[in-house]
GROMACS .gro file of C-alpha atoms in nm:
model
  223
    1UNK     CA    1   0.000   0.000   0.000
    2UNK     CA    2   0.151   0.328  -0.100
    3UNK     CA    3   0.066   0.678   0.148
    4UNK     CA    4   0.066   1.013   0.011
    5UNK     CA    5  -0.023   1.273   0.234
    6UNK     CA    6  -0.005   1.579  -0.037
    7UNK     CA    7  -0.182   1.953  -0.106
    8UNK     CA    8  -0.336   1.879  -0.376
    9UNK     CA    9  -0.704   1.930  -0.650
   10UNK     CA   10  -0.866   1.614  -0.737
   11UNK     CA   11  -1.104   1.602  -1.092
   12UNK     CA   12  -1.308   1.331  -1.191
   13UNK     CA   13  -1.444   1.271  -1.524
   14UNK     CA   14  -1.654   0.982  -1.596
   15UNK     CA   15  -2.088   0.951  -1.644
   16UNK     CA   16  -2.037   1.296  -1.451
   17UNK     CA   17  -1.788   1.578  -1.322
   18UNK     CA   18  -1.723   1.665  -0.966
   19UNK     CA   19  -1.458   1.885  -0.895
   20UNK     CA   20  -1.211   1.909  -0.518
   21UNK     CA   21  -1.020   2.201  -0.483
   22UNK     CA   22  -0.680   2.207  -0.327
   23UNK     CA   23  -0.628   2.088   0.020
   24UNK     CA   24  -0.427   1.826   0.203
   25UNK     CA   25  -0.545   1.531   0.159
   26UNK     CA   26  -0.433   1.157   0.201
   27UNK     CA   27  -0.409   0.955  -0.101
   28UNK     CA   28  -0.413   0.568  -0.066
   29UNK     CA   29  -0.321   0.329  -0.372
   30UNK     CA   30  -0.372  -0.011  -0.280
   31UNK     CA   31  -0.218  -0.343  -0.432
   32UNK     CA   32  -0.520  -0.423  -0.597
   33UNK     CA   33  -0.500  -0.125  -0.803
   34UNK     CA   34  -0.801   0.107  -0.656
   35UNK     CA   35  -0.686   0.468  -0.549
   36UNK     CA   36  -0.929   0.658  -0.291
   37UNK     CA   37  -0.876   1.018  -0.183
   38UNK     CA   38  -0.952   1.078   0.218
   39UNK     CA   39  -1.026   1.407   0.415
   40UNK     CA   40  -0.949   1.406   0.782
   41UNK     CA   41  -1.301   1.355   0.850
   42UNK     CA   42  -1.586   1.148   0.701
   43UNK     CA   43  -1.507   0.867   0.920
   44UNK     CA   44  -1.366   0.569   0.632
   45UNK     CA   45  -1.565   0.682   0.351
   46UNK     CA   46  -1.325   0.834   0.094
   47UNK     CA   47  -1.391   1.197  -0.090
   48UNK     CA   48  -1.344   0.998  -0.442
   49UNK     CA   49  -1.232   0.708  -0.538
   50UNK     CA   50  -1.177   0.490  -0.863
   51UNK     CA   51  -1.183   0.091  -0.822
   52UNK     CA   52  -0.955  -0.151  -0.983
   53UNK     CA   53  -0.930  -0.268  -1.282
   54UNK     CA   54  -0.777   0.093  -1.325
   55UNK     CA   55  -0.454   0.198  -1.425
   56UNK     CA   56  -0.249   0.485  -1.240
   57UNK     CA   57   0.054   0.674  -1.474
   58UNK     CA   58   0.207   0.961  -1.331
   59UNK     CA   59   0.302   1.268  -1.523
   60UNK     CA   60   0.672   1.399  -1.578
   61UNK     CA   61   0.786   1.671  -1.756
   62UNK     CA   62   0.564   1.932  -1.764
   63UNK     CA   63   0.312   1.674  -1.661
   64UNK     CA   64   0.511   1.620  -1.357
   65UNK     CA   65   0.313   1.606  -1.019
   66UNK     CA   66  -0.043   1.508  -1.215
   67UNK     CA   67  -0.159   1.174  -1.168
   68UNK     CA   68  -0.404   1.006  -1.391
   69UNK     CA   69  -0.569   0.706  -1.327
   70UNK     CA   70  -0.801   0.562  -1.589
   71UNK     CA   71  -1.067   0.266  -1.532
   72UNK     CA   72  -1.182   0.005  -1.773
   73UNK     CA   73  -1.471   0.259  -1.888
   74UNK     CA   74  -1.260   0.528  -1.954
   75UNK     CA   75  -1.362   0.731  -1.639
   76UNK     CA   76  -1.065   0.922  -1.516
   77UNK     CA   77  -0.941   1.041  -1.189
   78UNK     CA   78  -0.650   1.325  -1.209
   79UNK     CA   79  -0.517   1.432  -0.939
   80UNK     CA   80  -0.284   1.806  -0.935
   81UNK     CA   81  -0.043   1.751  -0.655
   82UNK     CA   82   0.091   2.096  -0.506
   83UNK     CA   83   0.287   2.013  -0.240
   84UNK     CA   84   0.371   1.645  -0.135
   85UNK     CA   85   0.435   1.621   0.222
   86UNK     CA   86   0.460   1.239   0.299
   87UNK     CA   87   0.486   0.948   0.035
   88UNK     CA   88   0.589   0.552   0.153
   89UNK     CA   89   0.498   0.240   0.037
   90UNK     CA   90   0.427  -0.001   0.300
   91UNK     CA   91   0.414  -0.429   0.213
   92UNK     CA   92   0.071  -0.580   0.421
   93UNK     CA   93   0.060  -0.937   0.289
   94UNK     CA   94  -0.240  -1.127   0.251
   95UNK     CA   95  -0.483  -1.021   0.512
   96UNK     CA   96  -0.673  -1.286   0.707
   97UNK     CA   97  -0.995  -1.119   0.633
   98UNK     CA   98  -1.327  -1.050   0.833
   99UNK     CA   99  -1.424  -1.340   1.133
  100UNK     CA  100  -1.715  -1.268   1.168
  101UNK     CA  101  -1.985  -1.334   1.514
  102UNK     CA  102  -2.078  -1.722   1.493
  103UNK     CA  103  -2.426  -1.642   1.494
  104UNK     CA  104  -2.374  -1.388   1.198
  105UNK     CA  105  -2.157  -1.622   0.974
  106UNK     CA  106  -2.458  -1.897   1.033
  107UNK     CA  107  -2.709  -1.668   0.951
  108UNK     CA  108  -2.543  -1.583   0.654
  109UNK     CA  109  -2.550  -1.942   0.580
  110UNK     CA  110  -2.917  -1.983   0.671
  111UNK     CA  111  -3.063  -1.751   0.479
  112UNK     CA  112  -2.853  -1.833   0.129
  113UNK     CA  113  -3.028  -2.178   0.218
  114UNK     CA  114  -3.362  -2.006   0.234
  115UNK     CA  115  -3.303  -1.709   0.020
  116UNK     CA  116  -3.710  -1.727  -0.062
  117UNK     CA  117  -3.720  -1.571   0.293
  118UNK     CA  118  -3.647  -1.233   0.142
  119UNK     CA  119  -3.948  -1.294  -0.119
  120UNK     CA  120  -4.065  -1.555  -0.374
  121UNK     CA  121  -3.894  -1.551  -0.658
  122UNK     CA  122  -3.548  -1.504  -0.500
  123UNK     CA  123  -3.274  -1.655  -0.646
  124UNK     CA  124  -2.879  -1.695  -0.504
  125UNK     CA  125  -2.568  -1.552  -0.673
  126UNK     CA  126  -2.354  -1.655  -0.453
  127UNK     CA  127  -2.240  -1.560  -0.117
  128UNK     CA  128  -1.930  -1.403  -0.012
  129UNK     CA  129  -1.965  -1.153  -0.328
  130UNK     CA  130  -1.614  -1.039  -0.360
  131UNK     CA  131  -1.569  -0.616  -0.432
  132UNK     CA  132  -1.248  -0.392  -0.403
  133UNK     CA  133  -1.357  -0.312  -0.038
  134UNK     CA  134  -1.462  -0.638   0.079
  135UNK     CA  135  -1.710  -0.936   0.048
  136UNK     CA  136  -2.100  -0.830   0.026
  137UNK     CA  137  -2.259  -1.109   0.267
  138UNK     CA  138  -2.512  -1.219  -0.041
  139UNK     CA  139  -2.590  -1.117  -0.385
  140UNK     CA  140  -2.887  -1.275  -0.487
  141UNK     CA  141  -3.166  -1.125  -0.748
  142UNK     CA  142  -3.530  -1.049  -0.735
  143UNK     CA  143  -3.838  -1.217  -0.880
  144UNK     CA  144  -3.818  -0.910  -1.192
  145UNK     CA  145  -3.454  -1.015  -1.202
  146UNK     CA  146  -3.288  -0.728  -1.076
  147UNK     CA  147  -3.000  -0.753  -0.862
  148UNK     CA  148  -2.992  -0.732  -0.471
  149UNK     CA  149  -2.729  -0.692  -0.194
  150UNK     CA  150  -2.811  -0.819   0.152
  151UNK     CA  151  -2.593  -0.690   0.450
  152UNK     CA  152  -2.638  -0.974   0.764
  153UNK     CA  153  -2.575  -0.857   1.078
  154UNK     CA  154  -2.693  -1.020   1.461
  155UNK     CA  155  -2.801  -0.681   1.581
  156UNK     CA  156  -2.879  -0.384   1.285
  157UNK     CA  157  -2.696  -0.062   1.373
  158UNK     CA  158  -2.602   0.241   1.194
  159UNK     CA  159  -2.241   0.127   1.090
  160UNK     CA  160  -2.424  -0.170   0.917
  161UNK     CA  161  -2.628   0.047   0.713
  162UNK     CA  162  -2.367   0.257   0.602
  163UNK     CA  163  -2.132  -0.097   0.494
  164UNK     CA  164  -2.392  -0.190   0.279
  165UNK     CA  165  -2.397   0.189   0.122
  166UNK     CA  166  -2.054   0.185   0.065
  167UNK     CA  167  -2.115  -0.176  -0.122
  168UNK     CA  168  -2.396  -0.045  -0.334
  169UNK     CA  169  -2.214   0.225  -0.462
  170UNK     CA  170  -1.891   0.008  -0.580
  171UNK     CA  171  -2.145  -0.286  -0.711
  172UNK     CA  172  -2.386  -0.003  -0.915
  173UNK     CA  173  -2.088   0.093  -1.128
  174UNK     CA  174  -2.053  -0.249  -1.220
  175UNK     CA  175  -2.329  -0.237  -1.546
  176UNK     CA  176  -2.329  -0.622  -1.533
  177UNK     CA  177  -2.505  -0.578  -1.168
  178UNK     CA  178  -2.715  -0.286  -1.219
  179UNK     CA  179  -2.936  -0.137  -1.063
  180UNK     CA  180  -2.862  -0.297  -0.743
  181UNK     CA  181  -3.009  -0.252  -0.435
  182UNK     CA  182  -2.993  -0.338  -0.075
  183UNK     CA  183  -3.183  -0.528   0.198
  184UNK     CA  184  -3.047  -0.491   0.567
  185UNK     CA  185  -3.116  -0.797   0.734
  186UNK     CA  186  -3.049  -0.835   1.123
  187UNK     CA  187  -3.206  -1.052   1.419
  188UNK     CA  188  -3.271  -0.704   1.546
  189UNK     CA  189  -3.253  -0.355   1.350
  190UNK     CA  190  -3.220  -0.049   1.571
  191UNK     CA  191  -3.490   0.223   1.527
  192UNK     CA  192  -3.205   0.475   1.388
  193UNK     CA  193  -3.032   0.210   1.193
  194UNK     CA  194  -3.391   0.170   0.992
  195UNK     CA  195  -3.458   0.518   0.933
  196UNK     CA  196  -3.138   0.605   0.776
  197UNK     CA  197  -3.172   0.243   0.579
  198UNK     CA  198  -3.572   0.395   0.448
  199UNK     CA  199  -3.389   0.715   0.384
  200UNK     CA  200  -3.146   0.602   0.136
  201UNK     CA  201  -3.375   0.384  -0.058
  202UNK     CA  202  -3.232   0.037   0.191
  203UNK     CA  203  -3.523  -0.222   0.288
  204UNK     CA  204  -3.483  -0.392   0.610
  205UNK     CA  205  -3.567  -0.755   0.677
  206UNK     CA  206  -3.649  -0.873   1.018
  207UNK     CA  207  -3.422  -1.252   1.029
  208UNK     CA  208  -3.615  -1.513   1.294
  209UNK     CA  209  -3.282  -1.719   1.378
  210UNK     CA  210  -3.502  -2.013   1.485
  211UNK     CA  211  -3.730  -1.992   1.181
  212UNK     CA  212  -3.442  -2.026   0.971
  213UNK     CA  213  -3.270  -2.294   1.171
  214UNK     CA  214  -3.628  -2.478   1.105
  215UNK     CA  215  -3.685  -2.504   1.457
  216UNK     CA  216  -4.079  -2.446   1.551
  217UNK     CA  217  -4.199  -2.154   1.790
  218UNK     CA  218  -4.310  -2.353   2.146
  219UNK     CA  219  -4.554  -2.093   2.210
  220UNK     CA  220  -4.929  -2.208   2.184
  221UNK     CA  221  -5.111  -2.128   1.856
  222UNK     CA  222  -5.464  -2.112   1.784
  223UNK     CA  223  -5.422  -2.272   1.433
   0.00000   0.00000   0.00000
């Protein structure tokens, strides 16, 4: 992974234009190609970013200190470096990736068993969907088709609705996936957690741990 702290404008060209002017910033290029630009704020979510397969050449000459990088549709990222005030390149090997809660990783499991849960119709793409920032739980698609991402957590908190926002954004550029939209599932969503899900267009799914284990309520019924 390569660190560049630098004052510096970013441009994007692509389906749109957005424009950053100068400021320090920290730039992060990764080993699997992707290059995201971070604020010191924002939490993790980057200011821009462009996700591998992309290519990165940096200018010289009177070029020097401009930084292109260019994805497989042609969308480019420069970036106008001013000042450069830290750059190192560090070697993180193969990372371990995510263990996740018991009772998460076997409701994942459950519910790519029972994936009609969601709604008839539903159909599995697989689970463990692999993007530049990490595995989406399941990708599965709809009864019309379309394509949908379900984050799985035990207990459904903010920080779980904004993982699976950071997922739909990376999977909606793919235009083999899209549109694709989300479903926040959880044993228990927090009343916060759903209205920032219903705000940015999220559904949430209530998951019954024992219904999907196939193990019938005790309580008494009357049919």
């Amino acid at each position: 992974m390569r660190l560049v702290i630098a004052r510096c404008s970013v441009d994007y060209a692509g389906r749109l234009t957005a424009h950053l002017p100068s400021a320090p910033r920290l730039i992060l290029v990764k080993a699997d190609g992707s290059v995201s630009i971070h604020a010191d704020d924002r939490a993790y979510k980057p200011l821009n970013w462009m996700s591998p397969p992309c290519t990165l050449k940096e200018g010289t000459g009177e070029d020097e200190g401009v930084w292109t990088v260019i994805n497989k549709a042609g969308e480019k990222l420069i970036i106008t470096m001013e000042e450069v005030l830290h750059d190192s390149s560090h070697e993180l090997g193969v990372d371990p990736g995510l263990i996740k809660d018991g009772v998460e990783a076997h409701l994942q499991e459950l519910l790519a068993d029972r994936i009609e849960t969601l709604g008839e119709g539903y159909t599995l793409i697989r689970r463990e969907y692999p993007t530049a920032i990490g595995p989406v739980d399941i990708l599965c698609r709809d009864a019309d088709g379309k394509t949908v991402a379900v984050e799985i957590k035990r207990r459904g908190e903010i920080d779980g609705v904004e993982q699976l926002t950071r997922y739909l954004e990376l999977l909606n550029r793919d235009p083999h996936l899209a549109p694709v939209r989300g479903i926040f599932a959880a044993q228990e969503i927090k009343p916060q957690a759903r209205v920032l899900a219903t705000d940015r267009g999220i559904g949430c799914q209530v998951l019954d741990y024992d219904a999907l284990r196939g193990i019938e309520d005790d309580k008494l019924r009357l049919f």
